Amino acid sequence: MEVKELICINCPMGCPLTVTIDGDSLSVTGNTCPRGADYARKEILSPTRIVTSSVRVNGGTIARVSVKTRSDIPKGKIFDVMKEIRAAQLEAPVEMGDVVIADCAGTGVDVIATKSVGRA
Amino acid sequence: MRYHDIVIVGGGPAGLAAAAAARKAGISDLLILERDNVLGGILNQCIHNGFGLHTFNEELTGPEYAARYIAQVEEEKIPYRLNTIVADITHDRQVTYINREEGLVTIRAGAVILAMGCRERPRGALNTPGYRPAGIYSAGTAQRLMNIEGYLVGREAVILGSGDIGLIMARRMTLEGAKVKAVAEIMPYSGGLKRNIVQCLDDYGIPLKLSHTVVQIHGKDRLTGVTIAEVDADKNPVPGTEEYYSCDTLLLSVGLIPENELSKGAGISLNRVTSGPNVNDRLETEAEGIYACGNVLHVHDLVDFVSQEAALAGENAAEYVKRKKSPEAAAKPARRIPLSAENGVRYTVPQFLEADGMRDTVTVRFRVADVYKDRYISVYYDEKRIMRKKKKVLAPGEMEQVTLTRKSLEEHPQTERITIRTEVE
Amino acid sequence: MKKPQYDVAVIGGGVIGCAVARELSRYDMSVCLLERTEDVCSGTSKANSAIIHAGYDAPSGSLMAEMNVEGNRLMDRLAEELDIPFRRNGSLVLCFSEEDMPGLQALYVRGVANGVPQLRIISGEEVRRMEPNIADEVVAALYAPTGGIVCPFNMTVALAENAYENGAEFRFLTEVTEIRRDGELYELTVRSNGDGAVVCVKGAACGEGAGGTNRLIGAAVEGGEGTVTARFVVNAAGVYADRFHNMVSRRRISITPRRGSYCLLDREAGGHVDKTVFQLPGRYGKGVLVTPTIHGNLLIGPTAADIGDKEGTYTTAEELAEVTAKSACGVKDIPYRQVITSFAGLRAHEAGHEFILGEPEDAPGFFDAAGIESPGLSSAPAIGVRLAEEIARKAGAPLKERFIATRRGIPHVAALDREARAALIAERPDYGTIVCRCENVSEGEIVDSIRRPLGARSLDGIKRRVRQGMGRCQAGFCTPRTMEILSRETGIPMEKICKNRPGSEMICAAVTERKEQEHEIS
């Protein structure tokens, strides 16, 4: 049996959640509403995050274009994704929504541009 | 002298939403004046996600959120000037601006919308003892250098203040390979959103030291470290709790201040608590025809509320311009009811209600003074409580709001003062 | 006999060194000023009360009194010639009780003996009519209409620029490590700091950088060390003056850095007092001053703490608290919430509390300007004249036929009237792009501060010349933009842009270029 402490992020309440994991079963206490239990379950079983960063652009009006993973990726993959983002380079122009890295770090999720950068 | 129906000072989220709303309300002669070389304001450097949940029902990054409003401005062909600094606004709405192409220009405006945003509180305001080396940045400056210019400001950082920008920068620096050693917060609670504490600090094991502050800055040329100490209830450092952190960077996220130099120049009085103009329910300042919205009015947590507020200012300014132009221009509504903030409510926006010209509903936004659990927010018309709602938790970092209705005010026509307060029972 | 490289080498680019260099440049002599940091006005001259004292404070007959009163007298002309922001706002010394009146009287008598004009003692009521925010307890004050406020940065820069214009050579990032007397000349061992010394000399081939930079980079000192020889040496090294003096003279002097902490308040508080307000030393000790600055801020301080560290320009919580507490004794309702920054400077306090000017008996040709603590800034113009005259007399150097006595400063575009401002912007569009919003500083002014003779090479250098970043946001907004302009104008890469001297780099790397660090997800 394993016990984990979390803080719910759904609202300013910030309920302290206690998650008890016993084999396949998982129970949540400390939550005030059902959203807290859902949150805790997801955070324990498959925590995910959207990663945002920026990528170098050559020949653009600005030096960097902001990017994000199109959807959330497993939390444990954040630094793998960042490694690929850091290595990437683009040539201007870049359109918002352009795929910067397809299937980033084997997550199946694309990294896309979140702003447009024109040619200098 | 050139004339425009509405001149909007600032092309950030507030200015853009105000412009779009004014156009929708039928004003074609608009002009946005923006000091940067792009529209979108601070959103351009806020490359993280979490914007727009209320407005678009999806999680956008800052640039994406801005792009939606910029697209509206472009589609509607609303004129704007970039790289343009407004030098002066007069009480009677003459606006002087400067840019490279036109030089120094003064124009007349039917209405003015103030949407200049806010700035960060600097270190000096904290009066932290020590040297004054390189490596001390306000979090937003570091964010700009990093996200727009592409420079890492340091390799080892301590962050003072747990405002959202500081939390976001803790994660951002970590992702780019820097080591963030701690976030110190002088208050016993964080001013940032819970979600940011979990996803920006906890995810990366960055300690949040509540009731702590930086008491000494070390390093003559470049920062070499800071001393952090615990503070007592009066925010005074507790001797013996000092701890040294070596670092080359100190980021400050210690509050935002509405940028109201132009408003002051126009003779508009500012509210002592918000540092923004006092406004009525139409978001009109004490200078007739000059409206204010967004962070220049009061500092917001969520851009969605900025957009909402700015749209209202845009509509009202449009209405004002149209009314002025119509031959039977109505006199300004006379009955003014002050709103007061009491018992744990620090301020309200608006500060006044013009009862005669009131819309069907008026949203009153405010902040509380401390973290409160299980309290009511109550609205009083004079001595009579006319509504209250129970809140499980209230925090200074989260803006609250109540909605007043024209109908209920009409039911109490003698009301001289509206009061908003928190109540335990 | 070896032929010296220069007639005069001046050690130190503070206000004293620059004043001496400027006055020396009137004569037919070659002058070289050696400064260890990247710019003039980097030590005591940049962190002081920014006051031109009337001259009643120093003991009658002292050099301090003489130089102060004479320096004060020279200020009008100097400010006019060199376009230095200066105003005779007048000063008050407050007296808090009848029993302290003899002290005030003595100060008056001393002032008159020192030759301070227009001094008078005024009543408490008259003080409060003059300055409504003066404390109720004040019973009388000494009023000196000739007291003034000045921009110490632009005063130093102006003196340096004018010296340069008249042929003086400036070497920055050049630290003197040793001085040796060799017959009729002095040999100074110099070390270059950072990436190499920077030599600025009028008419020399310009460097490659954009904007017609007039600096030769790294030309003079190879391998980081070299020598400079001169017939005469001026020791204007501030808190380090004892070190250089003691290299050549057996009559040792000792300079203790006396730290003073200050708080600077927003312009909104600048009108809180109009005159410079001192407190008569009394039961509560020496007190601190409260003054408007020439740029409209309010300045309070300084404290006085003798320390061992000649680089100890840090503030402490105790000293800042002392500034606040003491300033409140003389002036009511100071809006301390409006503090925008605090800082500390070091006064070069010599044990005898007197200026040491001129040649030690056992080191002819070596001219001290040592122990220059308050009223050093006020005395700078007179010290410059005195030492230059002495050296010229000794060298037998005649006055130059063509000395350029005037210099124009950088226009503060936002302060001009509408027509003048519009005309300037039409001519130079970059005067229309405001970079620093708090102080309304345009890109054009920043560019000017870099392109001028002895132009700025650091963010602080720009700040001191045109006030970029000196306002209430303390450079929050304009830092990235200013760094870009400095980089563009000088060719210094962004990673090498410094706040001031080498070692104060602003950023550590481009985001894509930093080294990997291992992180774990919690």
CSV table of N, CA and C in Angstrom, one decimal, chain B residues 50-155:
chain,number,residue,atom,x,y,z
B,50,GLY,N,-2.9,28.4,-20.8
B,50,GLY,CA,-3.8,28.7,-19.7
B,50,GLY,C,-4.6,29.9,-19.9
B,51,PHE,N,-4.5,30.5,-21.1
B,51,PHE,CA,-5.3,31.7,-21.3
B,51,PHE,C,-6.6,31.3,-22.1
B,52,GLY,N,-7.7,32.0,-21.8
B,52,GLY,CA,-8.9,31.9,-22.6
B,52,GLY,C,-9.9,30.9,-22.2
B,53,LEU,N,-9.7,30.2,-21.1
B,53,LEU,CA,-10.7,29.2,-20.6
B,53,LEU,C,-12.1,29.8,-20.5
B,54,HIS,N,-12.2,31.0,-20.1
B,54,HIS,CA,-13.5,31.6,-19.9
B,54,HIS,C,-14.0,32.2,-21.2
B,55,THR,N,-13.2,32.8,-22.0
B,55,THR,CA,-13.6,33.4,-23.2
B,55,THR,C,-13.8,32.4,-24.4
B,56,PHE,N,-12.9,31.5,-24.6
B,56,PHE,CA,-13.0,30.7,-25.8
B,56,PHE,C,-13.2,29.2,-25.4
B,57,ASN,N,-13.2,29.0,-24.1
B,57,ASN,CA,-13.5,27.6,-23.6
B,57,ASN,C,-12.4,26.6,-24.0
B,58,GLU,N,-11.2,27.2,-24.2
B,58,GLU,CA,-10.0,26.3,-24.5
B,58,GLU,C,-8.8,26.9,-23.9
B,59,GLU,N,-7.8,26.1,-23.8
B,59,GLU,CA,-6.5,26.7,-23.2
B,59,GLU,C,-5.6,27.1,-24.3
B,60,LEU,N,-5.4,28.4,-24.3
B,60,LEU,CA,-4.5,29.0,-25.3
B,60,LEU,C,-3.2,29.5,-24.7
B,61,THR,N,-2.2,29.7,-25.5
B,61,THR,CA,-1.0,30.4,-25.0
B,61,THR,C,-1.3,31.9,-25.2
B,62,GLY,N,-0.4,32.7,-24.6
B,62,GLY,CA,-0.6,34.1,-24.7
B,62,GLY,C,-0.6,34.6,-26.1
B,63,PRO,N,0.4,34.3,-26.9
B,63,PRO,CA,0.4,34.7,-28.3
B,63,PRO,C,-0.9,34.3,-29.1
B,64,GLU,N,-1.3,33.1,-28.8
B,64,GLU,CA,-2.5,32.6,-29.5
B,64,GLU,C,-3.8,33.4,-29.1
B,65,TYR,N,-3.9,33.7,-27.8
B,65,TYR,CA,-5.0,34.5,-27.3
B,65,TYR,C,-5.0,35.9,-27.9
B,66,ALA,N,-3.8,36.5,-28.0
B,66,ALA,CA,-3.7,37.8,-28.6
B,66,ALA,C,-4.0,37.7,-30.1
B,67,ALA,N,-3.6,36.6,-30.7
B,67,ALA,CA,-3.8,36.5,-32.2
B,67,ALA,C,-5.3,36.6,-32.5
B,68,ARG,N,-6.1,36.0,-31.6
B,68,ARG,CA,-7.6,36.0,-31.9
B,68,ARG,C,-8.1,37.5,-32.0
B,69,TYR,N,-7.6,38.3,-31.0
B,69,TYR,CA,-8.1,39.7,-31.0
B,69,TYR,C,-7.4,40.5,-32.1
B,70,ILE,N,-6.2,40.2,-32.4
B,70,ILE,CA,-5.5,40.9,-33.5
B,70,ILE,C,-6.2,40.7,-34.8
B,71,ALA,N,-6.6,39.4,-34.9
B,71,ALA,CA,-7.3,39.0,-36.2
B,71,ALA,C,-8.6,39.8,-36.3
B,72,GLN,N,-9.3,40.1,-35.2
B,72,GLN,CA,-10.5,40.9,-35.3
B,72,GLN,C,-10.2,42.3,-35.7
B,73,VAL,N,-9.1,42.8,-35.1
B,73,VAL,CA,-8.7,44.2,-35.5
B,73,VAL,C,-8.3,44.3,-37.0
B,74,GLU,N,-7.6,43.3,-37.4
B,74,GLU,CA,-7.2,43.3,-38.8
B,74,GLU,C,-8.4,43.1,-39.8
B,75,GLU,N,-9.3,42.2,-39.4
B,75,GLU,CA,-10.5,42.0,-40.3
B,75,GLU,C,-11.3,43.2,-40.3
B,76,GLU,N,-11.5,43.9,-39.2
B,76,GLU,CA,-12.3,45.1,-39.2
B,76,GLU,C,-11.6,46.3,-39.7
B,77,LYS,N,-10.3,46.1,-40.0
B,77,LYS,CA,-9.5,47.2,-40.5
B,77,LYS,C,-9.5,48.4,-39.6
B,78,ILE,N,-9.4,48.1,-38.3
B,78,ILE,CA,-9.3,49.1,-37.3
B,78,ILE,C,-7.9,49.7,-37.4
B,79,PRO,N,-7.7,51.0,-37.6
B,79,PRO,CA,-6.4,51.6,-37.7
B,79,PRO,C,-5.6,51.6,-36.4
B,80,TYR,N,-4.3,51.3,-36.5
B,80,TYR,CA,-3.5,51.4,-35.4
B,80,TYR,C,-2.1,51.9,-35.8
B,81,ARG,N,-1.4,52.5,-34.8
B,81,ARG,CA,-0.1,52.9,-35.0
B,81,ARG,C,0.8,52.2,-34.0
B,82,LEU,N,1.9,51.6,-34.6
B,82,LEU,CA,2.9,50.9,-33.7
B,82,LEU,C,4.0,51.8,-33.4
B,83,ASN,N,4.9,51.4,-32.5
B,83,ASN,CA,6.1,52.2,-32.1
B,83,ASN,C,5.7,53.7,-31.8
B,84,THR,N,4.5,53.8,-31.2
B,84,THR,CA,4.0,55.1,-31.0
B,84,THR,C,3.8,55.3,-29.5
B,85,ILE,N,4.4,56.4,-29.0
B,85,ILE,CA,4.3,56.7,-27.6
B,85,ILE,C,3.3,57.8,-27.4
B,86,VAL,N,2.4,57.6,-26.5
B,86,VAL,CA,1.5,58.8,-26.1
B,86,VAL,C,2.3,59.6,-25.1
B,87,ALA,N,2.4,60.9,-25.4
B,87,ALA,CA,3.2,61.7,-24.5
B,87,ALA,C,2.3,62.4,-23.5
B,88,ASP,N,1.1,62.7,-23.9
B,88,ASP,CA,0.2,63.5,-23.1
B,88,ASP,C,-1.3,63.3,-23.4
B,89,ILE,N,-2.1,63.3,-22.4
B,89,ILE,CA,-3.6,63.3,-22.7
B,89,ILE,C,-4.1,64.4,-21.8
B,90,THR,N,-4.9,65.3,-22.4
B,90,THR,CA,-5.5,66.3,-21.5
B,90,THR,C,-6.9,66.0,-21.1
B,91,HIS,N,-7.4,66.7,-20.1
B,91,HIS,CA,-8.7,66.4,-19.5
B,91,HIS,C,-9.8,66.5,-20.6
B,92,ASP,N,-9.6,67.4,-21.5
B,92,ASP,CA,-10.6,67.5,-22.6
B,92,ASP,C,-10.2,66.7,-23.8
B,93,ARG,N,-9.5,65.7,-23.6
B,93,ARG,CA,-9.3,64.6,-24.6
B,93,ARG,C,-8.4,65.0,-25.8
B,94,GLN,N,-7.4,65.8,-25.6
B,94,GLN,CA,-6.4,66.0,-26.7
B,94,GLN,C,-5.3,65.0,-26.4
B,95,VAL,N,-5.0,64.3,-27.4
B,95,VAL,CA,-3.9,63.2,-27.2
B,95,VAL,C,-2.7,63.6,-28.1
B,96,THR,N,-1.6,63.7,-27.4
B,96,THR,CA,-0.3,64.0,-28.1
B,96,THR,C,0.5,62.7,-28.2
B,97,TYR,N,0.9,62.3,-29.4
B,97,TYR,CA,1.7,61.1,-29.5
B,97,TYR,C,2.9,61.4,-30.4
B,98,ILE,N,3.9,60.4,-30.3
B,98,ILE,CA,5.1,60.6,-31.0
B,98,ILE,C,5.5,59.3,-31.7
B,99,ASN,N,5.8,59.4,-33.0
B,99,ASN,CA,6.5,58.2,-33.6
B,99,ASN,C,7.4,58.7,-34.7
B,100,ARG,N,8.2,57.8,-35.2
B,100,ARG,CA,9.2,58.2,-36.2
B,100,ARG,C,8.6,58.8,-37.4
B,101,GLU,N,7.5,58.2,-37.9
B,101,GLU,CA,7.0,58.7,-39.2
B,101,GLU,C,6.3,60.0,-39.1
B,102,GLU,N,5.5,60.2,-38.1
B,102,GLU,CA,4.8,61.5,-38.0
B,102,GLU,C,5.4,62.5,-37.1
B,103,GLY,N,6.4,62.1,-36.3
B,103,GLY,CA,6.9,63.1,-35.4
B,103,GLY,C,6.0,63.3,-34.2
B,104,LEU,N,5.8,64.5,-33.8
B,104,LEU,CA,5.0,64.8,-32.6
B,104,LEU,C,3.6,65.3,-33.1
B,105,VAL,N,2.5,64.6,-32.7
B,105,VAL,CA,1.2,64.9,-33.3
B,105,VAL,C,0.2,65.1,-32.1
B,106,THR,N,-0.6,66.1,-32.2
B,106,THR,CA,-1.7,66.2,-31.3
B,106,THR,C,-3.1,66.0,-32.0
B,107,ILE,N,-3.9,65.2,-31.5
B,107,ILE,CA,-5.2,64.9,-32.1
B,107,ILE,C,-6.3,65.1,-31.0
B,108,ARG,N,-7.5,65.3,-31.5
B,108,ARG,CA,-8.7,65.4,-30.6
B,108,ARG,C,-9.4,64.1,-30.7
B,109,ALA,N,-10.0,63.7,-29.5
B,109,ALA,CA,-10.7,62.4,-29.5
B,109,ALA,C,-12.1,62.7,-28.9
B,110,GLY,N,-13.1,62.0,-29.6
B,110,GLY,CA,-14.4,62.0,-29.0
B,110,GLY,C,-14.4,61.4,-27.7
B,111,ALA,N,-13.8,60.2,-27.6
B,111,ALA,CA,-13.6,59.5,-26.3
B,111,ALA,C,-12.2,58.9,-26.4
B,112,VAL,N,-11.7,58.7,-25.1
B,112,VAL,CA,-10.4,58.1,-25.0
B,112,VAL,C,-10.6,56.8,-24.1
B,113,ILE,N,-9.9,55.8,-24.5
B,113,ILE,CA,-9.9,54.6,-23.7
B,113,ILE,C,-8.5,54.3,-23.2
B,114,LEU,N,-8.3,54.4,-21.9
B,114,LEU,CA,-7.0,54.1,-21.3
B,114,LEU,C,-6.8,52.6,-21.2
B,115,ALA,N,-5.8,52.1,-21.8
B,115,ALA,CA,-5.5,50.6,-21.8
B,115,ALA,C,-4.0,50.4,-21.8
B,116,MET,N,-3.3,51.2,-20.9
B,116,MET,CA,-1.9,51.1,-20.9
B,116,MET,C,-1.3,50.0,-20.1
B,117,GLY,N,-2.1,49.2,-19.4
B,117,GLY,CA,-1.5,48.1,-18.6
B,117,GLY,C,-0.8,48.5,-17.4
B,118,CYS,N,0.1,47.6,-16.9
B,118,CYS,CA,0.8,47.9,-15.7
B,118,CYS,C,2.2,47.6,-15.8
B,119,ARG,N,3.0,47.9,-14.7
B,119,ARG,CA,4.4,47.5,-14.7
B,119,ARG,C,4.7,46.8,-13.5
B,120,GLU,N,5.9,46.2,-13.4
B,120,GLU,CA,6.3,45.4,-12.2
B,120,GLU,C,6.9,46.3,-11.2
B,121,ARG,N,6.7,45.9,-9.9
B,121,ARG,CA,7.3,46.7,-8.8
B,121,ARG,C,8.8,46.4,-8.9
B,122,PRO,N,9.7,47.4,-8.8
B,122,PRO,CA,11.1,47.1,-8.8
B,122,PRO,C,11.7,46.8,-7.5
B,123,ARG,N,13.0,46.4,-7.5
B,123,ARG,CA,13.6,46.1,-6.2
B,123,ARG,C,13.7,47.2,-5.3
B,124,GLY,N,13.9,48.4,-5.8
B,124,GLY,CA,14.1,49.6,-5.0
B,124,GLY,C,12.9,49.8,-4.1
B,125,ALA,N,11.7,49.5,-4.6
B,125,ALA,CA,10.6,49.7,-3.7
B,125,ALA,C,10.6,48.8,-2.5
B,126,LEU,N,11.4,47.7,-2.6
B,126,LEU,CA,11.5,46.8,-1.4
B,126,LEU,C,12.6,47.2,-0.5
B,127,ASN,N,13.6,48.0,-1.1
B,127,ASN,CA,14.7,48.5,-0.3
B,127,ASN,C,15.5,47.4,0.3
B,128,THR,N,15.7,46.4,-0.4
B,128,THR,CA,16.5,45.3,0.1
B,128,THR,C,18.0,45.7,0.2
B,129,PRO,N,18.6,45.5,1.4
B,129,PRO,CA,20.0,45.9,1.6
B,129,PRO,C,20.9,45.0,0.7
B,130,GLY,N,22.1,45.6,0.5
B,130,GLY,CA,23.2,44.8,-0.1
B,130,GLY,C,23.8,45.6,-1.3
B,131,TYR,N,24.5,45.0,-2.2
B,131,TYR,CA,25.0,45.6,-3.3
B,131,TYR,C,24.0,45.7,-4.4
B,132,ARG,N,24.4,46.4,-5.5
B,132,ARG,CA,23.4,46.5,-6.6
B,132,ARG,C,24.1,45.9,-7.9
B,133,PRO,N,24.3,44.6,-7.9
B,133,PRO,CA,25.0,44.0,-9.0
B,133,PRO,C,24.0,43.7,-10.2
B,134,ALA,N,24.6,43.3,-11.3
B,134,ALA,CA,23.8,42.8,-12.4
B,134,ALA,C,23.3,41.4,-12.0
B,135,GLY,N,22.2,41.0,-12.7
B,135,GLY,CA,21.6,39.7,-12.4
B,135,GLY,C,20.3,39.8,-11.6
B,136,ILE,N,19.9,41.0,-11.2
B,136,ILE,CA,18.6,41.2,-10.6
B,136,ILE,C,17.6,41.7,-11.6
B,137,TYR,N,16.6,40.9,-11.8
B,137,TYR,CA,15.6,41.3,-12.9
B,137,TYR,C,14.2,41.2,-12.3
B,138,SER,N,13.3,42.0,-12.8
B,138,SER,CA,11.9,41.7,-12.6
B,138,SER,C,11.6,40.6,-13.5
B,139,ALA,N,10.7,39.7,-13.0
B,139,ALA,CA,10.4,38.5,-13.7
B,139,ALA,C,10.0,38.7,-15.1
B,140,GLY,N,9.2,39.8,-15.3
B,140,GLY,CA,8.7,40.1,-16.7
B,140,GLY,C,9.9,40.5,-17.6
B,141,THR,N,10.8,41.2,-17.1
B,141,THR,CA,12.0,41.6,-18.0
B,141,THR,C,12.8,40.3,-18.4
B,142,ALA,N,13.0,39.4,-17.4
B,142,ALA,CA,13.7,38.2,-17.7
B,142,ALA,C,12.9,37.4,-18.7
B,143,GLN,N,11.5,37.4,-18.5
B,143,GLN,CA,10.7,36.7,-19.4
B,143,GLN,C,10.8,37.2,-20.9
B,144,ARG,N,10.8,38.5,-21.0
B,144,ARG,CA,11.0,39.1,-22.3
B,144,ARG,C,12.3,38.7,-22.9
B,145,LEU,N,13.4,38.8,-22.2
B,145,LEU,CA,14.7,38.5,-22.7
B,145,LEU,C,14.8,37.0,-23.1
B,146,MET,N,14.1,36.2,-22.4
B,146,MET,CA,14.1,34.8,-22.7
B,146,MET,C,13.2,34.4,-23.9
B,147,ASN,N,12.0,34.9,-23.8
B,147,ASN,CA,11.0,34.4,-24.8
B,147,ASN,C,11.0,35.1,-26.1
B,148,ILE,N,11.4,36.4,-26.1
B,148,ILE,CA,11.3,37.2,-27.3
B,148,ILE,C,12.7,37.3,-27.9
B,149,GLU,N,13.7,37.6,-27.0
B,149,GLU,CA,15.1,37.8,-27.5
B,149,GLU,C,15.9,36.5,-27.5
B,150,GLY,N,15.5,35.6,-26.7
B,150,GLY,CA,16.2,34.3,-26.7
B,150,GLY,C,17.5,34.3,-25.9
B,151,TYR,N,17.5,35.0,-24.8
B,151,TYR,CA,18.7,34.9,-23.9
B,151,TYR,C,18.3,34.4,-22.5
B,152,LEU,N,19.2,33.6,-22.0
B,152,LEU,CA,19.1,33.1,-20.7
B,152,LEU,C,19.7,34.1,-19.7
B,153,VAL,N,19.0,34.5,-18.7
B,153,VAL,CA,19.5,35.6,-17.9
B,153,VAL,C,20.5,35.0,-16.8
B,154,GLY,N,20.4,33.8,-16.5
B,154,GLY,CA,21.3,33.2,-15.5
B,154,GLY,C,21.2,31.7,-15.5
B,155,ARG,N,22.1,31.1,-14.6
B,155,ARG,CA,22.1,29.6,-14.5
B,155,ARG,C,21.6,29.1,-13.2
